[in-house]
Coordinates of C-alpha atoms in Angstrom, one line a residue:
X24 CA 13.6 -12.0 -8.7
X25 CA 13.0 -9.0 -11.0
X26 CA 9.4 -9.9 -10.8
X27 CA 9.9 -9.4 -6.9
X28 CA 11.7 -6.4 -7.4
X29 CA 9.3 -4.6 -9.5
X30 CA 6.7 -5.6 -7.3
X31 CA 8.4 -4.1 -4.4
X32 CA 8.7 -1.1 -6.6
X33 CA 5.0 -0.8 -7.2
X34 CA 4.1 -1.6 -3.4
X35 CA 6.6 1.5 -2.4
X36 CA 4.6 3.6 -5.2
X37 CA 1.0 2.4 -3.8
X38 CA 2.3 3.4 0.0
X39 CA 3.7 6.7 -1.3
X40 CA 0.6 7.7 -3.0
X41 CA -1.2 6.4 0.0
X42 CA -0.1 9.6 1.5
X43 CA 0.0 11.9 -1.3
X44 CA -3.5 11.7 -2.8
X45 CA -3.6 14.8 -5.0
X46 CA -1.0 15.6 -7.4
X47 CA 0.1 18.8 -9.7
X48 CA 2.3 19.4 -12.6
X49 CA 5.8 19.1 -10.5
X50 CA 4.5 15.6 -8.8
X51 CA 3.4 14.3 -12.0
X52 CA 6.8 14.8 -13.6
X53 CA 8.5 13.5 -11.0
X54 CA 6.6 10.3 -10.7
X55 CA 6.9 10.2 -14.7
X56 CA 11.1 10.2 -14.1
X57 CA 10.3 7.3 -11.1
X58 CA 8.3 5.3 -13.7
X59 CA 11.1 5.8 -16.4
X60 CA 13.9 4.6 -14.1
X61 CA 11.6 1.2 -12.8
X62 CA 10.9 0.1 -16.4
X63 CA 14.4 0.2 -16.6
X64 CA 15.0 -2.2 -13.9
X65 CA 14.1 -5.3 -15.9
X66 CA 17.2 -4.2 -18.4
X67 CA 19.7 -4.2 -15.4
X68 CA 18.7 -7.7 -14.5
X69 CA 19.1 -8.9 -18.1
X70 CA 22.6 -7.8 -17.8
X71 CA 23.3 -9.3 -14.4
X72 CA 22.0 -12.7 -15.4
X73 CA 23.8 -12.5 -19.2
X74 CA 27.1 -11.5 -17.9
X75 CA 27.2 -12.6 -14.1
X76 CA 30.9 -12.1 -13.7
X77 CA 30.8 -8.5 -14.5
X78 CA 29.7 -5.8 -11.9
X79 CA 28.0 -3.1 -14.4
X80 CA 24.7 -4.6 -14.4
X81 CA 24.6 -4.6 -10.6
X82 CA 26.0 -1.0 -10.4
X83 CA 23.5 0.1 -12.9
X84 CA 20.7 -1.5 -11.1
X85 CA 21.9 0.1 -7.9
X86 CA 21.9 3.3 -9.2
X87 CA 18.7 3.2 -10.4
X88 CA 17.0 2.2 -7.0
X89 CA 19.1 5.1 -5.5
X90 CA 18.0 7.5 -7.9
X91 CA 14.6 6.4 -7.5
X92 CA 14.6 6.6 -3.7
X93 CA 15.9 10.5 -4.3
X94 CA 12.9 10.9 -6.8
X95 CA 10.6 9.6 -4.1
X96 CA 12.2 11.5 -1.2
X97 CA 11.8 14.7 -3.5
X98 CA 7.9 13.8 -3.9
X99 CA 7.7 13.6 0.4
X100 CA 9.5 16.9 0.8
X101 CA 7.5 18.7 -2.0
X102 CA 4.1 16.9 -0.6
X103 CA 4.8 18.0 3.0
X104 CA 5.4 21.6 2.1
X105 CA 2.2 21.8 0.4
X106 CA -0.1 20.3 2.8
X107 CA -3.5 20.0 0.5
X108 CA -1.8 17.3 -1.4
X109 CA -1.6 15.2 1.4
X110 CA -3.9 12.6 2.6
X111 CA -6.8 13.9 5.0
X112 CA -5.7 12.1 8.0
X113 CA -2.1 13.9 7.6
X114 CA -3.4 17.1 7.0
X115 CA -5.4 17.1 10.3
X116 CA -2.6 15.6 12.1
X117 CA -0.4 18.0 14.5
X118 CA 2.4 15.7 14.0
X119 CA 3.0 16.1 10.3
X120 CA 6.8 16.5 10.9
X121 CA 6.9 13.0 12.4
X122 CA 5.1 11.4 9.5
X123 CA 7.5 13.3 6.9
X124 CA 10.5 12.2 9.2
X125 CA 9.2 8.7 9.7
X126 CA 8.4 8.2 5.9
X127 CA 11.7 9.6 4.7
X128 CA 13.8 7.2 6.7
X129 CA 11.4 4.2 5.6
X130 CA 12.2 5.0 2.0
X131 CA 16.2 5.8 2.5
X132 CA 16.4 2.0 3.6
X133 CA 16.2 0.6 0.5
X134 CA 18.7 3.0 -1.3
X135 CA 21.3 3.0 1.4
X136 CA 21.2 -1.2 1.1
X137 CA 21.8 -0.6 -2.7
X138 CA 24.6 1.5 -1.6
X139 CA 26.2 -1.0 0.2
X140 CA 25.6 -3.6 -2.7
X141 CA 27.3 -1.7 -5.1
X142 CA 30.3 -1.1 -2.9
X143 CA 30.5 -4.8 -1.8
X144 CA 30.0 -5.6 -5.7
X145 CA 33.6 -4.3 -6.3
X146 CA 34.9 -6.1 -3.3
X147 CA 33.0 -9.3 -3.2
X148 CA 30.5 -9.1 -5.8
X149 CA 28.6 -12.6 -4.6
X150 CA 27.7 -10.8 -1.4
X151 CA 26.1 -8.0 -3.1
X152 CA 23.5 -10.3 -4.6
X153 CA 22.9 -11.5 -1.2
X154 CA 22.0 -7.7 -0.1
X155 CA 19.7 -7.3 -2.9
X156 CA 17.5 -10.3 -1.9
X157 CA 17.4 -9.0 1.4
X158 CA 16.1 -5.7 0.0
X159 CA 12.8 -7.6 -1.1
X160 CA 12.4 -9.1 2.3
X161 CA 13.5 -5.8 4.2
X162 CA 10.3 -4.7 5.6
X163 CA 9.4 -8.1 7.5
X164 CA 13.0 -8.7 8.6
X165 CA 12.9 -5.0 10.3
X166 CA 9.1 -5.9 11.6
X167 CA 10.6 -9.1 13.4
X168 CA 13.5 -7.6 14.5
X169 CA 11.5 -5.1 16.2
X170 CA 8.9 -7.6 17.7
X171 CA 11.8 -9.3 18.8
X172 CA 13.3 -6.3 20.4
X173 CA 10.0 -5.4 21.9
X174 CA 10.0 -8.9 23.3
X175 CA 13.3 -8.9 25.2
X176 CA 13.0 -5.4 26.6
X177 CA 9.2 -5.7 27.7
X178 CA 6.5 -3.7 26.1
X179 CA 6.1 -2.0 22.9
X180 CA 7.1 1.8 22.6
X181 CA 4.9 4.1 20.8
X182 CA 6.8 6.1 18.3
X183 CA 3.8 8.2 17.6
X184 CA 0.7 9.9 19.5
X185 CA -1.3 9.4 16.4
X186 CA -2.5 5.8 15.2
X187 CA 0.1 5.3 12.3
X188 CA -1.3 3.8 9.0
X189 CA 1.0 4.1 6.7
X190 CA 4.8 2.8 6.1
X191 CA 4.2 0.7 9.4
X192 CA 4.9 -2.5 7.4
X193 CA 2.7 -4.3 9.8
X194 CA 0.6 -7.2 7.8
X195 CA -2.5 -5.6 8.7
X196 CA -1.4 -1.8 6.8
X197 CA -4.1 -1.1 4.5
X198 CA -3.0 -1.3 0.6
X199 CA -5.2 0.2 -2.4
X200 CA -7.4 -2.2 -3.5
X201 CA -8.4 -0.7 -6.6
X202 CA -4.3 -0.5 -7.4
X203 CA -3.8 -4.5 -6.3
X204 CA -6.8 -5.1 -8.8
X205 CA -5.3 -3.2 -11.8
X206 CA -1.7 -4.3 -11.0
X207 CA -3.0 -8.1 -10.9
X208 CA -5.3 -7.5 -14.1
X209 CA -2.3 -6.3 -16.0
X210 CA -0.3 -9.0 -15.3
X211 CA -3.1 -11.5 -16.3
X212 CA -3.3 -9.9 -19.2
X213 CA 0.2 -10.0 -20.4
X214 CA 0.4 -13.6 -19.5
X215 CA -2.6 -14.4 -21.8
X216 CA -1.1 -12.3 -24.4
X217 CA 2.1 -14.1 -24.2
X218 CA 0.5 -17.6 -24.8
X219 CA -1.1 -15.9 -27.8
X220 CA 2.0 -14.9 -29.4
X221 CA 3.6 -18.5 -28.4
X222 CA 1.0 -20.0 -30.3
X223 CA 1.3 -17.7 -33.7
X224 CA 5.2 -17.8 -33.6
X225 CA 6.4 -21.4 -35.2
X226 CA 3.0 -23.1 -35.4
X227 CA 1.8 -21.8 -38.6
X228 CA 3.0 -24.3 -41.4
X229 CA 4.9 -22.9 -44.4
X230 CA 2.9 -23.0 -47.6
X231 CA 5.9 -24.8 -49.5
X232 CA 6.0 -27.6 -46.9
X233 CA 2.1 -27.9 -46.8
X234 CA 2.2 -28.4 -50.9
X235 CA 5.0 -30.8 -50.9
X236 CA 4.5 -32.9 -47.7
X237 CA 0.7 -32.4 -47.5
X238 CA -0.6 -32.8 -50.7
X239 CA -1.7 -29.3 -50.6
X240 CA -4.1 -30.0 -47.7
X241 CA -4.0 -27.4 -44.5
X242 CA -6.2 -29.8 -42.6
X243 CA -3.7 -32.5 -42.8
X244 CA -0.5 -30.0 -41.9
X245 CA -2.5 -28.8 -38.9
X246 CA -2.7 -32.1 -37.6
X247 CA 0.8 -32.1 -36.5
X248 CA 0.2 -29.2 -34.4
X249 CA -2.4 -30.7 -32.4
X250 CA -0.1 -31.0 -29.3
X251 CA 0.6 -27.6 -29.3
X252 CA -3.1 -26.1 -29.5
X253 CA -4.3 -28.5 -26.7
X254 CA -1.7 -27.1 -24.5
X255 CA -2.5 -23.6 -25.9
X256 CA -6.0 -23.9 -25.1
X257 CA -5.6 -25.8 -21.4
X258 CA -2.8 -23.1 -20.7
X259 CA -5.5 -20.4 -21.8
X260 CA -8.2 -21.8 -19.6
X261 CA -6.0 -21.8 -16.6
X262 CA -4.9 -18.6 -17.0
X263 CA -8.5 -17.2 -17.3
X264 CA -9.9 -19.3 -14.8
X265 CA -7.2 -18.1 -12.1
X266 CA -8.2 -14.6 -13.2
X267 CA -11.7 -15.3 -12.6
X268 CA -10.9 -16.8 -9.2
X269 CA -8.7 -14.0 -8.7
X270 CA -11.6 -11.6 -9.4
X271 CA -14.4 -13.3 -7.4
X272 CA -12.0 -12.9 -4.3
X273 CA -11.5 -9.3 -4.7
X274 CA -15.2 -8.9 -5.2
X275 CA -15.5 -10.0 -1.7
X276 CA -13.0 -7.9 -0.2
X277 CA -13.4 -4.7 1.3
X278 CA -9.6 -3.5 2.1
X279 CA -6.6 -5.2 1.2
X280 CA -4.0 -5.6 3.6
X281 CA -0.3 -5.9 3.2
X282 CA 0.0 -9.3 3.8
X283 CA -2.5 -10.0 1.3
X284 CA -0.4 -8.1 -1.2
X285 CA 2.6 -10.3 -0.4
X286 CA 0.6 -13.2 -1.1
X287 CA -1.3 -12.1 -4.1
X288 CA 2.6 -10.8 -5.5
X289 CA 4.0 -14.6 -5.1
X290 CA 0.6 -16.0 -6.7
X291 CA 1.2 -13.5 -9.5
X292 CA 4.7 -14.6 -9.6
X293 CA 3.6 -18.4 -10.3
X294 CA 0.8 -17.1 -12.8
X295 CA 3.9 -15.5 -14.9
X296 CA 5.5 -19.0 -14.9
X297 CA 2.4 -20.5 -17.2
X298 CA 3.7 -19.6 -20.7
X299 CA 6.6 -21.4 -19.7
X300 CA 4.4 -24.5 -18.3
X301 CA 2.7 -24.1 -22.0
X302 CA 6.4 -24.5 -23.8
X303 CA 7.4 -27.2 -21.6
X304 CA 4.5 -29.5 -22.0
X305 CA 4.5 -30.0 -25.5
X306 CA 8.7 -29.0 -26.3
X307 CA 9.8 -33.1 -25.5
X308 CA 8.8 -36.6 -27.1
X309 CA 5.9 -38.2 -25.8
X310 CA 6.4 -40.6 -23.1
X311 CA 10.1 -39.3 -22.4
X312 CA 11.5 -38.6 -18.7
X313 CA 11.4 -34.8 -19.8
X314 CA 7.9 -35.0 -20.5
X315 CA 7.1 -36.1 -17.3
X316 CA 8.9 -33.4 -15.7
X317 CA 7.8 -31.1 -17.7
X318 CA 4.1 -31.7 -16.8
X319 CA 5.2 -31.9 -12.6
X320 CA 6.7 -28.8 -13.1
X321 CA 3.4 -27.2 -14.7
X322 CA 1.6 -29.0 -12.0
X323 CA 3.8 -27.2 -9.5
X324 CA 3.3 -23.8 -10.7
X325 CA -0.4 -24.0 -10.7
X326 CA -0.5 -25.6 -7.4
X327 CA 1.2 -22.4 -5.8
X328 CA -0.4 -19.9 -7.9
X329 CA -3.9 -21.2 -6.6
X330 CA -2.5 -22.0 -3.0
X331 CA -1.6 -18.2 -2.6
X332 CA -4.9 -17.1 -3.5
X333 CA -6.3 -19.4 -1.1
X334 CA -3.7 -18.1 1.4
X335 CA -5.1 -14.6 0.7
X336 CA -8.5 -15.9 1.6
X337 CA -7.5 -17.2 4.8
X338 CA -5.8 -13.6 5.9
X339 CA -8.7 -12.0 5.1
X340 CA -11.0 -14.5 7.4
X341 CA -8.5 -13.4 10.0
X342 CA -9.7 -9.7 9.9
X343 CA -13.1 -10.6 8.4
X344 CA -14.7 -7.7 9.7
X345 CA -12.6 -5.0 8.0
X346 CA -11.8 -7.1 4.8
X347 CA -14.6 -8.7 3.9
X348 CA -18.4 -8.5 3.1
X349 CA -20.7 -9.7 5.8
X350 CA -22.1 -12.7 3.3
X351 CA -18.6 -14.3 2.7
X352 CA -17.5 -14.3 6.2
X353 CA -17.7 -17.5 8.2
X354 CA -20.7 -18.7 8.4
X355 CA -21.9 -16.4 5.6
X356 CA -24.3 -17.7 2.8
X357 CA -21.4 -18.0 0.3
X358 CA -18.5 -18.5 2.2
X359 CA -18.6 -22.4 1.5
X360 CA -18.5 -21.8 -2.0
X361 CA -15.6 -19.2 -2.0
X362 CA -13.7 -21.5 -0.2
X363 CA -14.2 -24.2 -2.4
X364 CA -13.5 -22.4 -5.5
X365 CA -10.5 -21.6 -3.9
X366 CA -9.2 -24.7 -3.2
X367 CA -10.3 -26.4 -6.3
X368 CA -6.8 -25.4 -8.1
X369 CA -4.5 -26.4 -5.8
X370 CA -6.3 -30.0 -5.0
X371 CA -6.8 -30.7 -8.7
X372 CA -3.1 -29.7 -9.5
X373 CA -1.9 -31.4 -6.4
X374 CA -3.7 -34.9 -7.4
X375 CA -2.5 -34.4 -10.8
X376 CA 1.2 -34.4 -9.9
X377 CA 0.6 -37.6 -7.8
X378 CA -1.3 -39.3 -10.6
X379 CA 1.5 -38.8 -13.1
X380 CA 4.0 -39.9 -10.8
X381 CA 1.5 -43.4 -11.0
X382 CA 0.7 -43.2 -14.9
X383 CA 4.0 -41.8 -15.8
X384 CA 3.5 -42.6 -19.7
X385 CA 0.2 -40.9 -19.8
X386 CA 1.4 -37.7 -18.0
X387 CA 0.6 -35.3 -20.7
X388 CA -2.5 -36.4 -21.3
X389 CA -3.6 -36.9 -17.6
X390 CA -2.1 -33.3 -17.5
X391 CA -4.3 -31.6 -20.7
X392 CA -7.5 -33.4 -19.7
X393 CA -6.9 -31.7 -16.0
X394 CA -6.6 -27.8 -17.8
X395 CA -9.8 -28.6 -19.9
X396 CA -11.6 -30.4 -17.2
X397 CA -11.2 -27.8 -14.3
X398 CA -14.0 -25.3 -16.2
X399 CA -16.3 -28.1 -15.9
X400 CA -15.3 -28.8 -12.6
X401 CA -16.4 -25.2 -11.6
X402 CA -20.0 -25.9 -12.7
X403 CA -20.1 -28.8 -11.1
X404 CA -18.7 -27.3 -8.0
X405 CA -21.3 -24.9 -7.6
X406 CA -23.9 -27.6 -8.2
X407 CA -22.1 -30.1 -5.6
X408 CA -22.1 -27.1 -3.0
X409 CA -25.6 -26.4 -3.3
X410 CA -26.5 -29.9 -3.0
X411 CA -24.3 -30.3 -0.1
X412 CA -25.8 -27.2 2.1
X413 CA -29.2 -28.4 1.0
X414 CA -28.5 -31.7 2.4
X415 CA -26.7 -30.4 5.6
X416 CA -29.9 -27.9 6.1
X417 CA -32.2 -30.4 5.9
X418 CA -30.4 -32.8 8.7
X419 CA -30.1 -29.5 10.9
X420 CA -33.8 -28.5 10.4
X421 CA -34.6 -32.5 11.5
X422 CA -32.6 -32.2 14.3
X423 CA -34.0 -28.9 15.5
X424 CA -37.6 -29.6 14.7
X425 CA -37.1 -32.9 17.1
X426 CA -35.6 -30.6 19.8
X427 CA -38.6 -28.4 19.5
X428 CA -40.8 -31.1 20.1
X429 CA -39.2 -32.0 23.5
X430 CA -40.8 -30.2 26.4
X431 CA -38.5 -27.3 28.1
X432 CA -38.7 -25.9 31.4
X433 CA -40.1 -22.1 31.3
X434 CA -36.8 -20.8 32.7
X435 CA -34.9 -22.2 29.9
X436 CA -37.2 -20.9 27.3
X437 CA -35.6 -17.6 28.2
X438 CA -32.1 -18.8 27.5
X439 CA -30.5 -19.0 24.0
X440 CA -30.9 -22.1 21.9
X441 CA -27.0 -23.0 22.4
X442 CA -27.1 -22.9 25.9
X443 CA -30.3 -24.9 26.2
X444 CA -28.6 -27.4 24.1
X445 CA -25.4 -27.6 26.7

């Protein structure tokens, strides 16, 4: 939940600075104050987790969010009072007053919800957690309610004479592609760093132990940490390849949308659980029930991390003319390979999960073989896709040559080949 709250704040920051594209010293200081409060949010969640029966953590969190909302409102008011700082479309619009009113109304939803959460924390603090959870999905709840209202009334009422691009909370609302990539790269870098710190902590033998128990043989002492090293390299390979797939996906994306950003957030949330998967896979005795469950939890984490990446690709395909390069659209030369690349991790993780259910005694070796073998599977995947495409081309070319040898009437020659075949 902490990660989702932080990503909601990050998405709000992106939308804000898509409206205000230029900054001066005043905006820089206001943004610095906003970032300082956002970095304090994980501490308030730690207080809420450690002391669930105390309301101080909830009150601190709600106070931070309300102040962040007020600062963002100040940024909007300052930006609209200096129109040269605004987005070019809003600068040229005759409805700047509407834009300002609409953006302020959207921004103030979250602080108002947190105000209610802080009030209920004094009366019935369990309900305040429900309100905080609603804050995460508030844009999508409001869109669903708006859709139900429009269907009930009949006909959609336009709020503005302009085509509103920002703060609409529609799935196709544009997000900054560069910001999404930068945020994702930061998460992957932190996860990789946590793996490195985990392998460095507690996995270096003590010199006195090496001298007494292993006859001063460092090699023999390091052999005791073999499962830890295997789990580390497997987990790091998984993080690296998930980042590689993510990078490949956004290399072909021309424009990110809000729904793609939501699926990216869910994928990154599961990627953040990979250090936990690394710790679990070598924490318990071999062949035990706990080891099997730890391996299966790791498979679930990898499965959903890859599945939400695939979901981003599917969403991009629905609006491929606006979001994808031509060569990766449906029927493009790289479409099949990209789809196979994104499907590999969900399929492999799901297969490993069911295989460990059958061969539970060998769950850890099967899981580590999957982690180490997937990089080689990526190399074979490219080869297999090329062979399959070449085979399909050969089959279709042969069929087309056979059709060309059949005489066609003169009127039919002027028709497209699909009409002639039908």
